[in-house]
PDB file of C-alpha atoms and ligand atoms in Angstrom:
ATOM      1  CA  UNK A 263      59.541  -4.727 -19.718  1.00 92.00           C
ATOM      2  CA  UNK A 264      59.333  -5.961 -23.318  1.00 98.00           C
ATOM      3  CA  UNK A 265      60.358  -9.073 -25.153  1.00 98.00           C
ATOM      4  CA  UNK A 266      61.361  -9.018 -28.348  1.00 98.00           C
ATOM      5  CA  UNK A 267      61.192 -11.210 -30.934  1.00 98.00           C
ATOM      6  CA  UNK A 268      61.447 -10.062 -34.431  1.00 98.00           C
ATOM      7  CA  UNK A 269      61.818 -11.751 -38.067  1.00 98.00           C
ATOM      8  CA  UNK A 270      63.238 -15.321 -36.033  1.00 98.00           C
ATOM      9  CA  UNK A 271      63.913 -17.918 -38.260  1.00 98.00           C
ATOM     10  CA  UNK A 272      65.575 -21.057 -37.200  1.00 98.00           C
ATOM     11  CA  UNK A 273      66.528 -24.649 -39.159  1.00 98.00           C
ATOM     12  CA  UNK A 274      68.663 -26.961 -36.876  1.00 97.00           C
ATOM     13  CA  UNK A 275      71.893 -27.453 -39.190  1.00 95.00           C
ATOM     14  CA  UNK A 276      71.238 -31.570 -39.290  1.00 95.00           C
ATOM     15  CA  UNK A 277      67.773 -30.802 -40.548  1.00 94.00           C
ATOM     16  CA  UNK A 278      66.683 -29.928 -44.147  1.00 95.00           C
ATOM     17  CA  UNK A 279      63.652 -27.460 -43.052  1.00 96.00           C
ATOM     18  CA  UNK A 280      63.133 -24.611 -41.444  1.00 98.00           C
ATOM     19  CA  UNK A 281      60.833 -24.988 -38.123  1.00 97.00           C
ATOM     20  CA  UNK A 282      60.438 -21.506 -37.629  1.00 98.00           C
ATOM     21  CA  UNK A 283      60.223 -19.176 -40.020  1.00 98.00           C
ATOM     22  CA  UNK A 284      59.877 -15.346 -39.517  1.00 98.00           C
ATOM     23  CA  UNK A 285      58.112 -14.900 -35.910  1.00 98.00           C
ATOM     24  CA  UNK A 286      57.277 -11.459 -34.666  1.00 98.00           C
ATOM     25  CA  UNK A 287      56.668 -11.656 -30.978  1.00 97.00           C
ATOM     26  CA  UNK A 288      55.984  -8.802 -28.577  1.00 98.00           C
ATOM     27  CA  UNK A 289      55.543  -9.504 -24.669  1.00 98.00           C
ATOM     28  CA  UNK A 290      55.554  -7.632 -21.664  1.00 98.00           C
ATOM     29  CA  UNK A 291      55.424  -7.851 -18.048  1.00 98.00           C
ATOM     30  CA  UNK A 292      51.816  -6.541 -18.266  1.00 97.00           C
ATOM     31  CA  UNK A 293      50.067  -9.976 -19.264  1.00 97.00           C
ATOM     32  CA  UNK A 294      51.255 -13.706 -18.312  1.00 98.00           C
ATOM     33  CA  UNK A 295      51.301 -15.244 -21.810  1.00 98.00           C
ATOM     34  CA  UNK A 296      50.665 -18.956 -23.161  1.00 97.00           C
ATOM     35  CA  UNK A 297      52.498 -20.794 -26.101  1.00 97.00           C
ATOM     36  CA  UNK A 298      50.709 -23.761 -27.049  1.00 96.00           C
ATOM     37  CA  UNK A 299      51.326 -25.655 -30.633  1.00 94.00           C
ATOM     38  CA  UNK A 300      51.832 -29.496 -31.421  1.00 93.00           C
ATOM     39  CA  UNK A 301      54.342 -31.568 -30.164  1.00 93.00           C
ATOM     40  CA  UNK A 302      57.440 -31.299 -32.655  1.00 94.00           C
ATOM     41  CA  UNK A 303      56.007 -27.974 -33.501  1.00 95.00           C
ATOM     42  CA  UNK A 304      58.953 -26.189 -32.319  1.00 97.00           C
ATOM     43  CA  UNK A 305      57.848 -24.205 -28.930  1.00 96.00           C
ATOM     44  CA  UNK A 306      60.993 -25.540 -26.949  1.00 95.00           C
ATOM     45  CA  UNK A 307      62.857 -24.142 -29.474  1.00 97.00           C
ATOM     46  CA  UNK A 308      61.389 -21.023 -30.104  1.00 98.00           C
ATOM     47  CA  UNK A 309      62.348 -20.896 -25.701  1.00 97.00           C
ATOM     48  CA  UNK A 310      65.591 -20.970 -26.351  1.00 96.00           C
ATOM     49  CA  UNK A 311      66.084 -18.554 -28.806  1.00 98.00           C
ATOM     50  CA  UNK A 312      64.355 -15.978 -27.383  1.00 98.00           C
ATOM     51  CA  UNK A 313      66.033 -16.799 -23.828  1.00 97.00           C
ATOM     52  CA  UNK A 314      69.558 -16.187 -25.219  1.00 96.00           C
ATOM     53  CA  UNK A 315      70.381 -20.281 -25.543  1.00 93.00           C
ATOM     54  CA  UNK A 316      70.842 -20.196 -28.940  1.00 94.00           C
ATOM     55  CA  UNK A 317      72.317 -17.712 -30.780  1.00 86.00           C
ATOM     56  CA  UNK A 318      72.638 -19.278 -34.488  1.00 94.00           C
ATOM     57  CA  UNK A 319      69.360 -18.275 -35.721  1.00 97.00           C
ATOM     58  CA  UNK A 320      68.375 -15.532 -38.012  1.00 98.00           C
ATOM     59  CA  UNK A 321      65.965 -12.416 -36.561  1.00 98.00           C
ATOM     60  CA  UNK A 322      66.821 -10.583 -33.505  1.00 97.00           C
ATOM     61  CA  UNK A 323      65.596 -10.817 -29.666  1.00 98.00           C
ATOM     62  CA  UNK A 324      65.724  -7.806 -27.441  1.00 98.00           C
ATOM     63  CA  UNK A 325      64.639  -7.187 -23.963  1.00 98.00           C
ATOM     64  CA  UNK A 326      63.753  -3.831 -23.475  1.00 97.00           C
ATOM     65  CA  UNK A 327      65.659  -2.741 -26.914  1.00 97.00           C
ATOM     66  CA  UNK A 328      69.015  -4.808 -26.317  1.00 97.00           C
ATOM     67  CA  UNK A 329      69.847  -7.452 -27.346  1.00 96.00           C
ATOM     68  CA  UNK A 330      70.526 -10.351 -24.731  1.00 96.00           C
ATOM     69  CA  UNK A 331      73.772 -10.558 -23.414  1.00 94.00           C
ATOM     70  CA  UNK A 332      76.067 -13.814 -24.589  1.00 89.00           C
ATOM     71  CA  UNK A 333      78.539 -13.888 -21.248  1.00 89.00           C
ATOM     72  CA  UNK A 334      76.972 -12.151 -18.886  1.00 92.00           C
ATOM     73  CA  UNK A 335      73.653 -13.450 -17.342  1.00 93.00           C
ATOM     74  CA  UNK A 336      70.587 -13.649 -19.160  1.00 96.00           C
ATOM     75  CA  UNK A 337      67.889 -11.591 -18.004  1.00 98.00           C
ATOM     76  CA  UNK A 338      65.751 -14.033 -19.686  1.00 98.00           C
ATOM     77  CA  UNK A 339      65.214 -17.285 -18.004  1.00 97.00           C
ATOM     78  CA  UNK A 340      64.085 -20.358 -19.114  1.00 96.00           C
ATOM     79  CA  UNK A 341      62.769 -23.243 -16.613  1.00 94.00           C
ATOM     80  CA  UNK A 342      63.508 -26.269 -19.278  1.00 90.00           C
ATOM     81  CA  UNK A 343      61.041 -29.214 -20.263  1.00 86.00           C
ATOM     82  CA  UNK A 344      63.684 -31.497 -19.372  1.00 86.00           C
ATOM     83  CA  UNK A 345      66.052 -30.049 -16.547  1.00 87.00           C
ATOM     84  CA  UNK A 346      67.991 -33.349 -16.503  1.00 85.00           C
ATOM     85  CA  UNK A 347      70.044 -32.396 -19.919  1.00 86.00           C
ATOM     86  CA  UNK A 348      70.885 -29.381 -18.520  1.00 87.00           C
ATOM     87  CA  UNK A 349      72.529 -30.259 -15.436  1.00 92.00           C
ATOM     88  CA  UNK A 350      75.801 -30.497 -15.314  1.00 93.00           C
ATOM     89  CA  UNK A 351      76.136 -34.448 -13.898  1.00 95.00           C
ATOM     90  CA  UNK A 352      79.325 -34.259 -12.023  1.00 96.00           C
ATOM     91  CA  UNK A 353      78.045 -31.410  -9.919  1.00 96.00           C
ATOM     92  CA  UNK A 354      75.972 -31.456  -6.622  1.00 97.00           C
ATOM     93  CA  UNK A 355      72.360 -29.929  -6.496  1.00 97.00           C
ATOM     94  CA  UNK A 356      74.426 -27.043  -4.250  1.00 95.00           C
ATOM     95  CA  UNK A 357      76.673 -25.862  -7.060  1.00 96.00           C
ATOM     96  CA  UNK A 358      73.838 -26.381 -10.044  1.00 95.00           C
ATOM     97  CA  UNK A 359      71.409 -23.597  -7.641  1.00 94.00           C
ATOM     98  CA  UNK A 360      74.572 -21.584  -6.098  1.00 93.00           C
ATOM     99  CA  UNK A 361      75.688 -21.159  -9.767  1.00 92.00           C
ATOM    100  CA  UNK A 362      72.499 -19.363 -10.521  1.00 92.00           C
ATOM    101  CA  UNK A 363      72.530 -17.292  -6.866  1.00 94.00           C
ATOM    102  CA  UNK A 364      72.179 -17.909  -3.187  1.00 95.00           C
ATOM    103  CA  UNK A 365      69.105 -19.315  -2.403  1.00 94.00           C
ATOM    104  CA  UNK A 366      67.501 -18.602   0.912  1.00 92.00           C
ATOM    105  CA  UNK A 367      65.865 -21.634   3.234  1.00 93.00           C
ATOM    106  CA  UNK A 368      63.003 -19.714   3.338  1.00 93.00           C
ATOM    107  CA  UNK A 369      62.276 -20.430  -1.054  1.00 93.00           C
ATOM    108  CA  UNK A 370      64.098 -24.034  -0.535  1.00 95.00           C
ATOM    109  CA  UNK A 371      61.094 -25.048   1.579  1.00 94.00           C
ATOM    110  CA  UNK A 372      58.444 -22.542  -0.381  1.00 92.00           C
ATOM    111  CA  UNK A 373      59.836 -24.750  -3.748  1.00 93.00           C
ATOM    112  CA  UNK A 374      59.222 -27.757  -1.274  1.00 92.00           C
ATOM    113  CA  UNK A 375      63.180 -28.619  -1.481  1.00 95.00           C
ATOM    114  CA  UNK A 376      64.753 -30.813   0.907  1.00 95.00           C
ATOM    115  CA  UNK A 377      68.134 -29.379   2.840  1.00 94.00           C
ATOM    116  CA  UNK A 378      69.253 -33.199   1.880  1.00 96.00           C
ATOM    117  CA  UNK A 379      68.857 -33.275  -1.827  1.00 97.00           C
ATOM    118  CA  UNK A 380      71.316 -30.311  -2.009  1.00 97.00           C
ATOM    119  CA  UNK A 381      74.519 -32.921  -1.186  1.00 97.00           C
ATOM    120  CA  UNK A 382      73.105 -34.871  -4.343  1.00 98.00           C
ATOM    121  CA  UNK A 383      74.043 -35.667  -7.669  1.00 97.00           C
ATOM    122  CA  UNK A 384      71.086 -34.400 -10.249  1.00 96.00           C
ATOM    123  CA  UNK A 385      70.668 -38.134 -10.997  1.00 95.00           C
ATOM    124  CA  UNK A 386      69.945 -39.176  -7.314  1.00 96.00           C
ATOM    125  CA  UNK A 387      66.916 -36.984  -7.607  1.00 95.00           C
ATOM    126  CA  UNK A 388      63.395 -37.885  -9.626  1.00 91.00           C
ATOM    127  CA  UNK A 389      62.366 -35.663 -12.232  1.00 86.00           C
ATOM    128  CA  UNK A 390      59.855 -33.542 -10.022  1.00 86.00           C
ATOM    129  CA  UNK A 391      62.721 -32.797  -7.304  1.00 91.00           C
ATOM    130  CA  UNK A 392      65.266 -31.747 -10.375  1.00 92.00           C
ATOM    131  CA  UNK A 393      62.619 -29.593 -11.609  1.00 90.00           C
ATOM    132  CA  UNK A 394      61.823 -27.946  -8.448  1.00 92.00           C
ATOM    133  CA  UNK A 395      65.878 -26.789  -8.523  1.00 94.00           C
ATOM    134  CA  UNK A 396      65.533 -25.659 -12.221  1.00 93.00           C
ATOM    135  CA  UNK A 397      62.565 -23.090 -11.086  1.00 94.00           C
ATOM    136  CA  UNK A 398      64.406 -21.871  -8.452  1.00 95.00           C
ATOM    137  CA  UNK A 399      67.305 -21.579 -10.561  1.00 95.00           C
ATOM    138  CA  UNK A 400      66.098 -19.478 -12.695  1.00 96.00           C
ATOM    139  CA  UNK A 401      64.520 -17.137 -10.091  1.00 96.00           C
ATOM    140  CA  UNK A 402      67.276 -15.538  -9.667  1.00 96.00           C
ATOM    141  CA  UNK A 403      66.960 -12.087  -8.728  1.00 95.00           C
ATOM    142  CA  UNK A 404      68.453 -10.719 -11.992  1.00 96.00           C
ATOM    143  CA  UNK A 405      66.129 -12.233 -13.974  1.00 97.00           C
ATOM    144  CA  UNK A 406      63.793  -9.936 -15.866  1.00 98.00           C
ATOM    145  CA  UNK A 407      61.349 -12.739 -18.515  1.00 98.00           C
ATOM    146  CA  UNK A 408      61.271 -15.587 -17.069  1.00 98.00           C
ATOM    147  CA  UNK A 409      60.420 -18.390 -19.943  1.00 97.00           C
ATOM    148  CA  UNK A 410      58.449 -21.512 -18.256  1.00 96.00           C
ATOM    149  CA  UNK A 411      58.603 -24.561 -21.187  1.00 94.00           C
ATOM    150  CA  UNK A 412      56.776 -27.797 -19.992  1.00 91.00           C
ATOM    151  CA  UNK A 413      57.867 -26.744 -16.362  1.00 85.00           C
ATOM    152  CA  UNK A 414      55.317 -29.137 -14.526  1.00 79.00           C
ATOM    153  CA  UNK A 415      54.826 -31.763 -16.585  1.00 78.00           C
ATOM    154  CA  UNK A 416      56.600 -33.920 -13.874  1.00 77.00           C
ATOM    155  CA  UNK A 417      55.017 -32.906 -11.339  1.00 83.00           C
ATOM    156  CA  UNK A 418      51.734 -34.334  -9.922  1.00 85.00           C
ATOM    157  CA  UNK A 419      48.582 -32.601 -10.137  1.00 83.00           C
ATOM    158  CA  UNK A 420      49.060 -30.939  -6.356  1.00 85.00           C
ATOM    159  CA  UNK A 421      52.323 -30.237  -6.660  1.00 84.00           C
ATOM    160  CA  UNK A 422      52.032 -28.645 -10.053  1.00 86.00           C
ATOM    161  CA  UNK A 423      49.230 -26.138  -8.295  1.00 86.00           C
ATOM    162  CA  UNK A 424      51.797 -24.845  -5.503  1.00 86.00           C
ATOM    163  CA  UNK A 425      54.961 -24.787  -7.599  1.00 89.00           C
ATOM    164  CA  UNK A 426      53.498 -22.368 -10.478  1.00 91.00           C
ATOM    165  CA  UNK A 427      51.511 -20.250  -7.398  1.00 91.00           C
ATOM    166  CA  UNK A 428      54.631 -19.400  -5.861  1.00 92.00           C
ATOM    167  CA  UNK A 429      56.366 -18.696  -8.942  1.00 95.00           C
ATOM    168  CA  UNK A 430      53.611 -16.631 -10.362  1.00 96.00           C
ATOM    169  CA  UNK A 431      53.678 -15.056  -6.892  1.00 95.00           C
ATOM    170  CA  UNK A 432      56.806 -13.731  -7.532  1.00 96.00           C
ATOM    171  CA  UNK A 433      56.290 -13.215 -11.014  1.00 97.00           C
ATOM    172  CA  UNK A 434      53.762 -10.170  -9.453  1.00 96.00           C
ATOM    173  CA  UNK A 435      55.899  -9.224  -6.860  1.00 96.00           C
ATOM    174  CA  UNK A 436      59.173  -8.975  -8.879  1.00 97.00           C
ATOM    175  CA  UNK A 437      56.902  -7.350 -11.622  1.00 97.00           C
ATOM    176  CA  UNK A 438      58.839 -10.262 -14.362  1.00 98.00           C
ATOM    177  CA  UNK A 439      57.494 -11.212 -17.696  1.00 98.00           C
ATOM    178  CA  UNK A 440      56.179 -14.425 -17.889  1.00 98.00           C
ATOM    179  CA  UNK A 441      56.003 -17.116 -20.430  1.00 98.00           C
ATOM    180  CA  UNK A 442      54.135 -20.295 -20.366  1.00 97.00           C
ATOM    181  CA  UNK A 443      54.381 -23.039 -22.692  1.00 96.00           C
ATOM    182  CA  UNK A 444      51.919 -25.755 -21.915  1.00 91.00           C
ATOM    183  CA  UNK A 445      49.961 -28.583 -23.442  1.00 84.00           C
ATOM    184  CA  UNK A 446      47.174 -28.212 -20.488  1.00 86.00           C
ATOM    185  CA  UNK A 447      44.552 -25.948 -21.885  1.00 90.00           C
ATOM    186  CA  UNK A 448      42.688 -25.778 -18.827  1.00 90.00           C
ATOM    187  CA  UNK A 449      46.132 -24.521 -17.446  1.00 90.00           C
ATOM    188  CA  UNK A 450      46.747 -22.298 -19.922  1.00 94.00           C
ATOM    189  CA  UNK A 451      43.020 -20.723 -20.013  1.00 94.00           C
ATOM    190  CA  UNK A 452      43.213 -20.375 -16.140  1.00 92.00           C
ATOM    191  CA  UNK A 453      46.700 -18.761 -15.584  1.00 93.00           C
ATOM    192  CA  UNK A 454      47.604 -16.991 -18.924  1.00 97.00           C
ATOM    193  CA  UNK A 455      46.011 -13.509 -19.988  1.00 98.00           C
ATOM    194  CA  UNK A 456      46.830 -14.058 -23.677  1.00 98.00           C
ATOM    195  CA  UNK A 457      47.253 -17.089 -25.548  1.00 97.00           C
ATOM    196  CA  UNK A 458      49.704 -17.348 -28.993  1.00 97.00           C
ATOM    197  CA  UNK A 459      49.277 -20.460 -30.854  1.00 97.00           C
ATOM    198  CA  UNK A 460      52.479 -20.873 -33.294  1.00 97.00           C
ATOM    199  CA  UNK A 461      50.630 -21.567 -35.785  1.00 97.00           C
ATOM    200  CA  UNK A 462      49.103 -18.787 -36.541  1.00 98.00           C
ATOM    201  CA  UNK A 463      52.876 -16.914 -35.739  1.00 98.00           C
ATOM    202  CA  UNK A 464      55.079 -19.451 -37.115  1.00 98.00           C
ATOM    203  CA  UNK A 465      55.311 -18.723 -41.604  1.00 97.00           C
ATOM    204  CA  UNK A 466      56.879 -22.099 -42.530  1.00 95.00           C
TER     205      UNK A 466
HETATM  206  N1  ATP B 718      69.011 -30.569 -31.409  1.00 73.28           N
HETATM  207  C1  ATP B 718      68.181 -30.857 -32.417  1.00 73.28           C
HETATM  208  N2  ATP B 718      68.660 -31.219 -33.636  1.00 73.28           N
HETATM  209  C2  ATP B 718      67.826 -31.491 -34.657  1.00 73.28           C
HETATM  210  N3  ATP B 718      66.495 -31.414 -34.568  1.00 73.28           N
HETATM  211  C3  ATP B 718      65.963 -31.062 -33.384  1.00 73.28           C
HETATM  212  C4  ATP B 718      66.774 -30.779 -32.250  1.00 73.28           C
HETATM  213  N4  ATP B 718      65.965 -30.463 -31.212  1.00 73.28           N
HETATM  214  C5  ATP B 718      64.707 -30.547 -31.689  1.00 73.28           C
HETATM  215  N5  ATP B 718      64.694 -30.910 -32.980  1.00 73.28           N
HETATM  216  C6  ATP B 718      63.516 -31.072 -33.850  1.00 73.28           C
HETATM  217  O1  ATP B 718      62.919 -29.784 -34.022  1.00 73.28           O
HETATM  218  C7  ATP B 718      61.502 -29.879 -33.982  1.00 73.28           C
HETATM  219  C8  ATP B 718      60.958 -28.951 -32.906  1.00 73.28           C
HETATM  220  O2  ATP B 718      61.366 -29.436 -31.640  1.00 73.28           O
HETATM  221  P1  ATP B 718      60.905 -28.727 -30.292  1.00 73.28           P
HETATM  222  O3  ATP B 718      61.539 -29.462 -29.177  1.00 73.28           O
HETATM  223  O4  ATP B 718      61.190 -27.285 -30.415  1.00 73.28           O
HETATM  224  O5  ATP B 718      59.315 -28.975 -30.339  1.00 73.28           O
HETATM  225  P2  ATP B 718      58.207 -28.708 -29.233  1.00 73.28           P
HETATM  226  O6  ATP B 718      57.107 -27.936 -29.886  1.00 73.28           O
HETATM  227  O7  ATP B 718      58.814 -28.141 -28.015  1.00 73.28           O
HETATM  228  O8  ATP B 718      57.668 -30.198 -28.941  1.00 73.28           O
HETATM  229  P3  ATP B 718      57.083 -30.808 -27.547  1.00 73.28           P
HETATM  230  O9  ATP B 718      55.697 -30.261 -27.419  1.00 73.28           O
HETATM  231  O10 ATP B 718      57.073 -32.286 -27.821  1.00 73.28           O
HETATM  232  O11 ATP B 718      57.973 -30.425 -26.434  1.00 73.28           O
HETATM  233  C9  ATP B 718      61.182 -31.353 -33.769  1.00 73.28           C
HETATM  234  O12 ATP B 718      60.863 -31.906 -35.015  1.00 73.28           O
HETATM  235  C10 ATP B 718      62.459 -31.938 -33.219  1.00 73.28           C
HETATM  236  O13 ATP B 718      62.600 -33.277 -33.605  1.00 73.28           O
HETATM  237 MG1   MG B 719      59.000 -28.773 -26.093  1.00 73.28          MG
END
């Protein structure tokens, strides 16, 4: 399994510079790998580019050779920093995971989700709940990379220790590539094999 990145460059169209400029990026399923830059620094974005959410950019990402599909699903996943602006509001926590796939009770209570949230709006539940649904979202069983940005930042210290066990459980299991982006270096040295700052990467 092997992502892809290669001559990205990116400039959001409202902004005058570029915030990424020519990044070569190889990854496999062999290693869990760490992002880590400064705030503003452009990681998030870098996540969605190479995870097939935006496709405006210059460069080319490939899993395995070929290029990400645009309709079909993405067999690179990304767990978002902020789940909330992804959600569609008018839907129920049932449709935002069934969307993805069917979840079975057995991961709902492994991802420490309540049968009850599932008959709620995204905005009924706190950040850590919504985030819980955006891992397991992105679990699904198509999924190849799975890109983690920020994914426990809401999450309290405990919490944060299950939630990335049992996804990194199934990280091994499913044999998936796996990024983490993080600002925790004590996460980051403990879980991740190889780090990449994007500084050293990123040529703008
Ligand atoms: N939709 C957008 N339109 C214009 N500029 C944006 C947009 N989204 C992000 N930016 C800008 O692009 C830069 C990189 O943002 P990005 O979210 O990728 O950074 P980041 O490294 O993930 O930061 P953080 O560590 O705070 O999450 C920032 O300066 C940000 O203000
Ligand atoms: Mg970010």
């Amino acid at each position: 399994m092997e992502l892809e990145g290669t001559n990205i460059s990116f400039k959001y169209p409202s902004a005058k510079n570029y915030i990424l400029k020519d990044i070569d990026m190889h990854l496999d399923n062999q290693k869990i790998y760490g992002l880590i830059g400064d705030s503003g620094s452009g990681k998030s974005t870098l996540c969605k580019i190479l995870s097939g959410y935006v496709n405006k950019y210059e460069g080319e990402v490939t899993l395995d050779g070929n290029k990400l599909p645009q309709k079909e699903f993405c067999p690179v996943q990304l767990i978002y920093q902020h789940p909330e602006k992804v959600m569609n509001p008018k839907w129920k926590m049932n449709d935002v995971l069934g969307e993805s796939w069917d979840v079975n009770d057995e991961l709902l209570s492994e991802f420490g989700i309540q049968k009850s949230w599932l008959t709620r709006f995204p905005q009924e539940l706190s950040g850590g709940e919504l985030q819980r649904f955006s891992v397991l979202r992105a679990l699904n069983p198509k999924t190849k990379f799975l890109i983690a940005d920020e994914m426990t930042t809401m999450l309290d210290a405990i919490t944060q220790v299950q939630i990335l066990d049992s996804v990194l459980n199934i990280v091994k299991e499913r044999k998936m590539g796996f990024l983490l982006v993080s600002h925790d270096m004590d996460l980051v040295d403990t879980i991740c094999d190889e780090k990449i700052y994007l500084k050293d990467i990123n040529k703008v």
